[in-house]
């Protein structure tokens, strides 16, 4: 149920900028971005799931970033079990490996994997039937639990046009998302280009967190309790990837965010 907003401009100094909101069970422990996987690549940092050891988001200066979002289609797994989706961002960033390239179906549950490098961005989808890749054309896009930019997905149908209507950030965030939100609402205005996106995000927070159109979530689905726990703002350049992160002290609520 996570949400990603991504701007793609291949000719720019920073070809990709991304706003990513992580939805997960509030009872599942996790760690903020750091170099948690030195045995694989000491230059990779990301948000680590303590339970399975994988990453929701992984990034490096060399290889850009990747973030995984859950889908809900049934998938076969292996003997009724599944590998963790948290391996996918690490495989993409460490080994430049994405599912399906070897012809074998993934052994995880369904997912969207947003992959961003200095060359652009794409979404790799596994829906239990096939693996397919959707290149993201220049412009602003939104990805949730279904198809990229699909207006039938409530959050996308409600908010994609709003993100597209304002100037997109063209470089790294100067501060963590909590401070970006404060700056967007304050008299100082927008200093680093992220203010318009954070203004849209703040406007979306007027919705109840269980509203089907809400970006910031706190709701019980058939699959369990999911809430927005953190926000990452990121920029990908030819030789550098910048991440800024905020853990939400109160899931699904912007007002109590803090830097992490």
JSON list of C-alpha atoms in Angstrom, two decimals, residues 12-16 60-64 117-119 172 235-242:
[
{"chain": "A", "resi": 12, "resn": "UNK", "atom": "CA", "xyz": [18.83, 17.02, -16.11]},
{"chain": "A", "resi": 13, "resn": "UNK", "atom": "CA", "xyz": [21.72, 17.20, -13.67]},
{"chain": "A", "resi": 14, "resn": "UNK", "atom": "CA", "xyz": [19.56, 15.08, -11.34]},
{"chain": "A", "resi": 15, "resn": "UNK", "atom": "CA", "xyz": [17.53, 12.89, -13.73]},
{"chain": "A", "resi": 16, "resn": "UNK", "atom": "CA", "xyz": [15.22, 11.41, -11.06]},
{"chain": "A", "resi": 60, "resn": "UNK", "atom": "CA", "xyz": [23.90, 3.82, -3.51]},
{"chain": "A", "resi": 61, "resn": "UNK", "atom": "CA", "xyz": [25.88, 6.55, -5.22]},
{"chain": "A", "resi": 62, "resn": "UNK", "atom": "CA", "xyz": [26.93, 4.03, -7.86]},
{"chain": "A", "resi": 63, "resn": "UNK", "atom": "CA", "xyz": [23.60, 2.39, -8.69]},
{"chain": "A", "resi": 64, "resn": "UNK", "atom": "CA", "xyz": [20.78, 4.81, -7.87]},
{"chain": "A", "resi": 117, "resn": "UNK", "atom": "CA", "xyz": [19.18, 5.39, -12.05]},
{"chain": "A", "resi": 118, "resn": "UNK", "atom": "CA", "xyz": [20.81, 8.32, -13.77]},
{"chain": "A", "resi": 119, "resn": "UNK", "atom": "CA", "xyz": [19.37, 6.94, -17.02]},
{"chain": "A", "resi": 172, "resn": "UNK", "atom": "CA", "xyz": [18.31, 16.88, -3.81]},
{"chain": "A", "resi": 235, "resn": "UNK", "atom": "CA", "xyz": [17.40, 12.52, -5.83]},
{"chain": "A", "resi": 236, "resn": "UNK", "atom": "CA", "xyz": [19.46, 10.38, -8.22]},
{"chain": "A", "resi": 237, "resn": "UNK", "atom": "CA", "xyz": [22.37, 11.85, -10.16]},
{"chain": "A", "resi": 238, "resn": "UNK", "atom": "CA", "xyz": [25.10, 10.35, -12.36]},
{"chain": "A", "resi": 239, "resn": "UNK", "atom": "CA", "xyz": [27.44, 9.71, -9.44]},
{"chain": "A", "resi": 240, "resn": "UNK", "atom": "CA", "xyz": [25.44, 10.47, -6.30]},
{"chain": "A", "resi": 241, "resn": "UNK", "atom": "CA", "xyz": [22.16, 9.48, -4.66]},
{"chain": "A", "resi": 242, "resn": "UNK", "atom": "CA", "xyz": [20.81, 11.68, -1.87]}
]
